[in-house]
Amino acid sequence: MKTKLVTPEGYKKLKDEHDHLWFEKRPEITKIVSWAASLGDRSENADYTYNKRLLRQIDRRVRYLRKLLPELKVVHYAPEQEGKVFFGAWVEIENEAGDTKRFRIVGPEEIYGDQKDCISIDSPMARALLKKEVDDVCTVTTPAGTRDWYINHIEYRQAFKQA
């Protein structure tokens, strides 16, 4: 089961997606479908068929978001988090070979789309890093095997901190 945590930015992005689909995109597509339906024969009407399918996709996503948003728990920054890896942290890690990775630990709903530098709190890497400090070693077990990673840096960016 997925964790129902989300950063404030992630929640806003999901809410904005819902609002865009419901208040802008859906009315626009509904007008096209109505216009295409008024032309008569729908069986060979590409505008009608394509936009009707698009409307179903929009409705499916809106239903999903309406069910999801109330279930999410928005996790705000807390000063007690400083110095340790918790939800919302930016972490830089390094392995024995000198390979480094930098990412933010976020909710599973936030890792899709343009989020290339985020990992889910449910991932083996994030679970192994939780509550660790700089210079700690964490062992991550994945299907590819077990690796040790050293924590170089932990950061909670100011822009994400709540005033």
mmCIF file of C-alpha atoms in Angstrom:
data_model
loop_
_atom_site.group_PDB
_atom_site.id
_atom_site.type_symbol
_atom_site.label_atom_id
_atom_site.label_comp_id
_atom_site.label_asym_id
_atom_site.label_seq_id
_atom_site.Cartn_x
_atom_site.Cartn_y
_atom_site.Cartn_z
ATOM 1 C CA MET A 1 0.000 0.000 0.000
ATOM 2 C CA LYS A 2 1.242 3.481 -0.850
ATOM 3 C CA THR A 3 2.022 5.969 1.877
ATOM 4 C CA LYS A 4 -0.516 8.819 1.888
ATOM 5 C CA LEU A 5 2.044 11.552 2.634
ATOM 6 C CA VAL A 6 2.638 14.538 0.395
ATOM 7 C CA THR A 7 4.726 17.712 0.526
ATOM 8 C CA PRO A 8 2.873 21.058 0.460
ATOM 9 C CA GLU A 9 4.201 21.622 -3.095
ATOM 10 C CA GLY A 10 3.031 18.182 -4.192
ATOM 11 C CA TYR A 11 -0.452 18.754 -2.781
ATOM 12 C CA LYS A 12 -0.708 22.113 -4.539
ATOM 13 C CA LYS A 13 0.377 20.541 -7.822
ATOM 14 C CA LEU A 14 -2.262 17.782 -7.557
ATOM 15 C CA LYS A 15 -4.961 20.312 -6.575
ATOM 16 C CA ASP A 16 -3.959 22.585 -9.466
ATOM 17 C CA GLU A 17 -4.132 19.611 -11.849
ATOM 18 C CA HIS A 18 -7.661 18.825 -10.623
ATOM 19 C CA ASP A 19 -8.785 22.434 -10.995
ATOM 20 C CA HIS A 20 -7.277 22.753 -14.478
ATOM 21 C CA LEU A 21 -8.930 19.541 -15.669
ATOM 22 C CA TRP A 22 -12.321 20.320 -14.112
ATOM 23 C CA PHE A 23 -12.674 24.052 -14.722
ATOM 24 C CA GLU A 24 -10.727 24.520 -17.971
ATOM 25 C CA LYS A 25 -9.985 21.345 -19.931
ATOM 26 C CA ARG A 26 -13.278 19.470 -19.363
ATOM 27 C CA PRO A 27 -15.586 22.366 -20.424
ATOM 28 C CA GLU A 28 -13.424 22.913 -23.517
ATOM 29 C CA ILE A 29 -13.595 19.228 -24.546
ATOM 30 C CA THR A 30 -17.333 19.062 -23.705
ATOM 31 C CA LYS A 31 -17.980 21.886 -26.194
ATOM 32 C CA ILE A 32 -16.065 20.015 -28.908
ATOM 33 C CA VAL A 33 -17.963 16.786 -28.203
ATOM 34 C CA SER A 34 -21.313 18.640 -28.345
ATOM 35 C CA TRP A 35 -20.354 20.307 -31.612
ATOM 36 C CA ALA A 36 -19.142 17.014 -33.132
ATOM 37 C CA ALA A 37 -22.311 15.204 -31.973
ATOM 38 C CA SER A 38 -24.457 17.851 -33.683
ATOM 39 C CA LEU A 39 -22.929 16.914 -37.047
ATOM 40 C CA GLY A 40 -24.919 13.691 -37.167
ATOM 41 C CA ASP A 41 -23.358 10.260 -37.738
ATOM 42 C CA ARG A 42 -21.081 9.647 -34.752
ATOM 43 C CA SER A 43 -19.746 6.255 -35.843
ATOM 44 C CA GLU A 44 -17.348 7.749 -38.380
ATOM 45 C CA ASN A 45 -16.845 11.126 -36.755
ATOM 46 C CA ALA A 46 -13.185 11.323 -35.685
ATOM 47 C CA ASP A 47 -13.656 14.559 -33.718
ATOM 48 C CA TYR A 48 -16.458 13.005 -31.711
ATOM 49 C CA THR A 49 -14.686 9.665 -31.100
ATOM 50 C CA TYR A 50 -11.342 11.189 -30.120
ATOM 51 C CA ASN A 51 -12.749 13.897 -27.852
ATOM 52 C CA LYS A 52 -15.247 11.535 -26.217
ATOM 53 C CA ARG A 53 -12.298 9.273 -25.304
ATOM 54 C CA LEU A 54 -10.377 12.302 -24.017
ATOM 55 C CA LEU A 55 -13.388 13.315 -21.922
ATOM 56 C CA ARG A 56 -13.482 9.834 -20.335
ATOM 57 C CA GLN A 57 -9.756 10.102 -19.511
ATOM 58 C CA ILE A 58 -10.284 13.515 -17.908
ATOM 59 C CA ASP A 59 -13.251 12.241 -15.889
ATOM 60 C CA ARG A 60 -11.261 9.213 -14.723
ATOM 61 C CA ARG A 61 -8.350 11.395 -13.564
ATOM 62 C CA VAL A 62 -10.702 13.882 -11.845
ATOM 63 C CA ARG A 63 -12.443 11.022 -9.971
ATOM 64 C CA TYR A 64 -9.050 9.673 -8.906
ATOM 65 C CA LEU A 65 -7.868 13.096 -7.680
ATOM 66 C CA ARG A 66 -11.141 13.759 -5.832
ATOM 67 C CA LYS A 67 -10.747 10.478 -3.981
ATOM 68 C CA LEU A 68 -7.011 10.949 -3.371
ATOM 69 C CA LEU A 69 -6.767 14.583 -2.206
ATOM 70 C CA PRO A 70 -8.835 14.209 1.013
ATOM 71 C CA GLU A 71 -6.821 11.099 1.968
ATOM 72 C CA LEU A 72 -3.418 12.780 1.681
ATOM 73 C CA LYS A 73 -1.584 14.066 4.754
ATOM 74 C CA VAL A 74 0.423 17.193 3.976
ATOM 75 C CA VAL A 75 3.749 17.065 5.829
ATOM 76 C CA HIS A 76 5.230 20.467 6.617
ATOM 77 C CA TYR A 77 8.806 21.145 7.586
ATOM 78 C CA ALA A 78 9.565 21.023 11.324
ATOM 79 C CA PRO A 79 12.803 22.362 12.875
ATOM 80 C CA GLU A 80 13.258 19.040 14.715
ATOM 81 C CA GLN A 81 14.015 17.415 11.353
ATOM 82 C CA GLU A 82 17.312 19.282 10.885
ATOM 83 C CA GLY A 83 20.350 17.057 10.719
ATOM 84 C CA LYS A 84 18.433 13.851 10.012
ATOM 85 C CA VAL A 85 16.742 12.364 6.972
ATOM 86 C CA PHE A 86 12.965 12.625 7.088
ATOM 87 C CA PHE A 87 10.140 13.123 4.609
ATOM 88 C CA GLY A 88 10.791 16.144 2.388
ATOM 89 C CA ALA A 89 14.578 16.132 2.825
ATOM 90 C CA TRP A 90 17.032 16.691 0.000
ATOM 91 C CA VAL A 91 19.761 14.095 0.428
ATOM 92 C CA GLU A 92 23.127 13.622 -1.248
ATOM 93 C CA ILE A 93 24.604 10.140 -0.982
ATOM 94 C CA GLU A 94 27.773 8.463 -2.255
ATOM 95 C CA ASN A 95 28.813 4.836 -2.661
ATOM 96 C CA GLU A 96 32.257 3.170 -2.401
ATOM 97 C CA ALA A 97 32.879 3.742 -6.121
ATOM 98 C CA GLY A 98 32.422 7.490 -5.692
ATOM 99 C CA ASP A 99 29.068 7.646 -7.497
ATOM 100 C CA THR A 100 26.873 10.368 -6.014
ATOM 101 C CA LYS A 101 23.122 10.841 -6.154
ATOM 102 C CA ARG A 102 21.011 13.771 -5.024
ATOM 103 C CA PHE A 103 17.256 13.582 -4.580
ATOM 104 C CA ARG A 104 14.309 14.613 -2.450
ATOM 105 C CA ILE A 105 12.227 12.120 -0.497
ATOM 106 C CA VAL A 106 8.561 12.728 -1.330
ATOM 107 C CA GLY A 107 5.207 10.950 -1.439
ATOM 108 C CA PRO A 108 4.520 8.330 -4.121
ATOM 109 C CA GLU A 109 2.065 10.644 -5.917
ATOM 110 C CA GLU A 110 4.838 13.222 -6.452
ATOM 111 C CA ILE A 111 7.418 11.159 -8.333
ATOM 112 C CA TYR A 112 5.675 11.163 -11.705
ATOM 113 C CA GLY A 113 5.906 13.624 -14.540
ATOM 114 C CA ASP A 114 8.755 16.112 -14.485
ATOM 115 C CA GLN A 115 10.035 15.042 -11.042
ATOM 116 C CA LYS A 116 13.339 13.426 -12.018
ATOM 117 C CA ASP A 117 15.163 14.218 -8.784
ATOM 118 C CA CYS A 118 12.632 12.714 -6.367
ATOM 119 C CA ILE A 119 12.206 9.270 -4.853
ATOM 120 C CA SER A 120 9.199 7.840 -3.084
ATOM 121 C CA ILE A 121 9.173 7.490 0.699
ATOM 122 C CA ASP A 122 8.111 3.887 -0.017
ATOM 123 C CA SER A 123 11.290 3.047 -1.972
ATOM 124 C CA PRO A 124 13.984 0.812 -0.422
ATOM 125 C CA MET A 125 16.492 3.689 -0.644
ATOM 126 C CA ALA A 126 14.270 6.150 1.238
ATOM 127 C CA ARG A 127 13.363 3.571 3.895
ATOM 128 C CA ALA A 128 17.059 2.836 4.489
ATOM 129 C CA LEU A 129 17.905 6.547 4.777
ATOM 130 C CA LEU A 130 15.181 7.549 7.255
ATOM 131 C CA LYS A 131 16.473 8.930 10.575
ATOM 132 C CA LYS A 132 20.098 8.740 9.432
ATOM 133 C CA GLU A 133 22.555 11.647 9.770
ATOM 134 C CA VAL A 134 25.451 13.040 7.709
ATOM 135 C CA ASP A 135 28.395 10.584 7.598
ATOM 136 C CA ASP A 136 26.143 7.637 8.476
ATOM 137 C CA VAL A 137 26.281 4.565 6.279
ATOM 138 C CA CYS A 138 23.061 3.006 5.139
ATOM 139 C CA THR A 139 22.728 -0.377 3.532
ATOM 140 C CA VAL A 140 20.157 -0.578 0.773
ATOM 141 C CA THR A 141 18.825 -3.930 -0.380
ATOM 142 C CA THR A 142 17.304 -3.942 -3.831
ATOM 143 C CA PRO A 143 16.593 -6.667 -6.382
ATOM 144 C CA ALA A 144 19.998 -5.859 -7.913
ATOM 145 C CA GLY A 145 21.763 -6.579 -4.604
ATOM 146 C CA THR A 146 22.936 -4.863 -1.455
ATOM 147 C CA ARG A 147 24.958 -1.631 -1.494
ATOM 148 C CA ASP A 148 26.306 0.735 1.117
ATOM 149 C CA TRP A 149 25.730 4.453 0.699
ATOM 150 C CA TYR A 150 27.298 7.271 2.732
ATOM 151 C CA ILE A 151 25.260 10.343 3.511
ATOM 152 C CA ASN A 152 27.146 13.474 2.431
ATOM 153 C CA HIS A 153 24.507 16.150 2.886
ATOM 154 C CA ILE A 154 20.970 16.644 4.192
ATOM 155 C CA GLU A 155 19.003 19.782 3.441
ATOM 156 C CA TYR A 156 15.534 21.149 3.989
ATOM 157 C CA ARG A 157 15.342 24.025 1.541
ATOM 158 C CA GLN A 158 14.190 27.356 2.898
ATOM 159 C CA ALA A 159 11.528 27.703 0.220
ATOM 160 C CA PHE A 160 9.880 24.545 1.542
ATOM 161 C CA LYS A 161 10.003 25.572 5.191
ATOM 162 C CA GLN A 162 6.862 26.887 6.761
ATOM 163 C CA ALA A 163 7.157 30.309 8.391
#
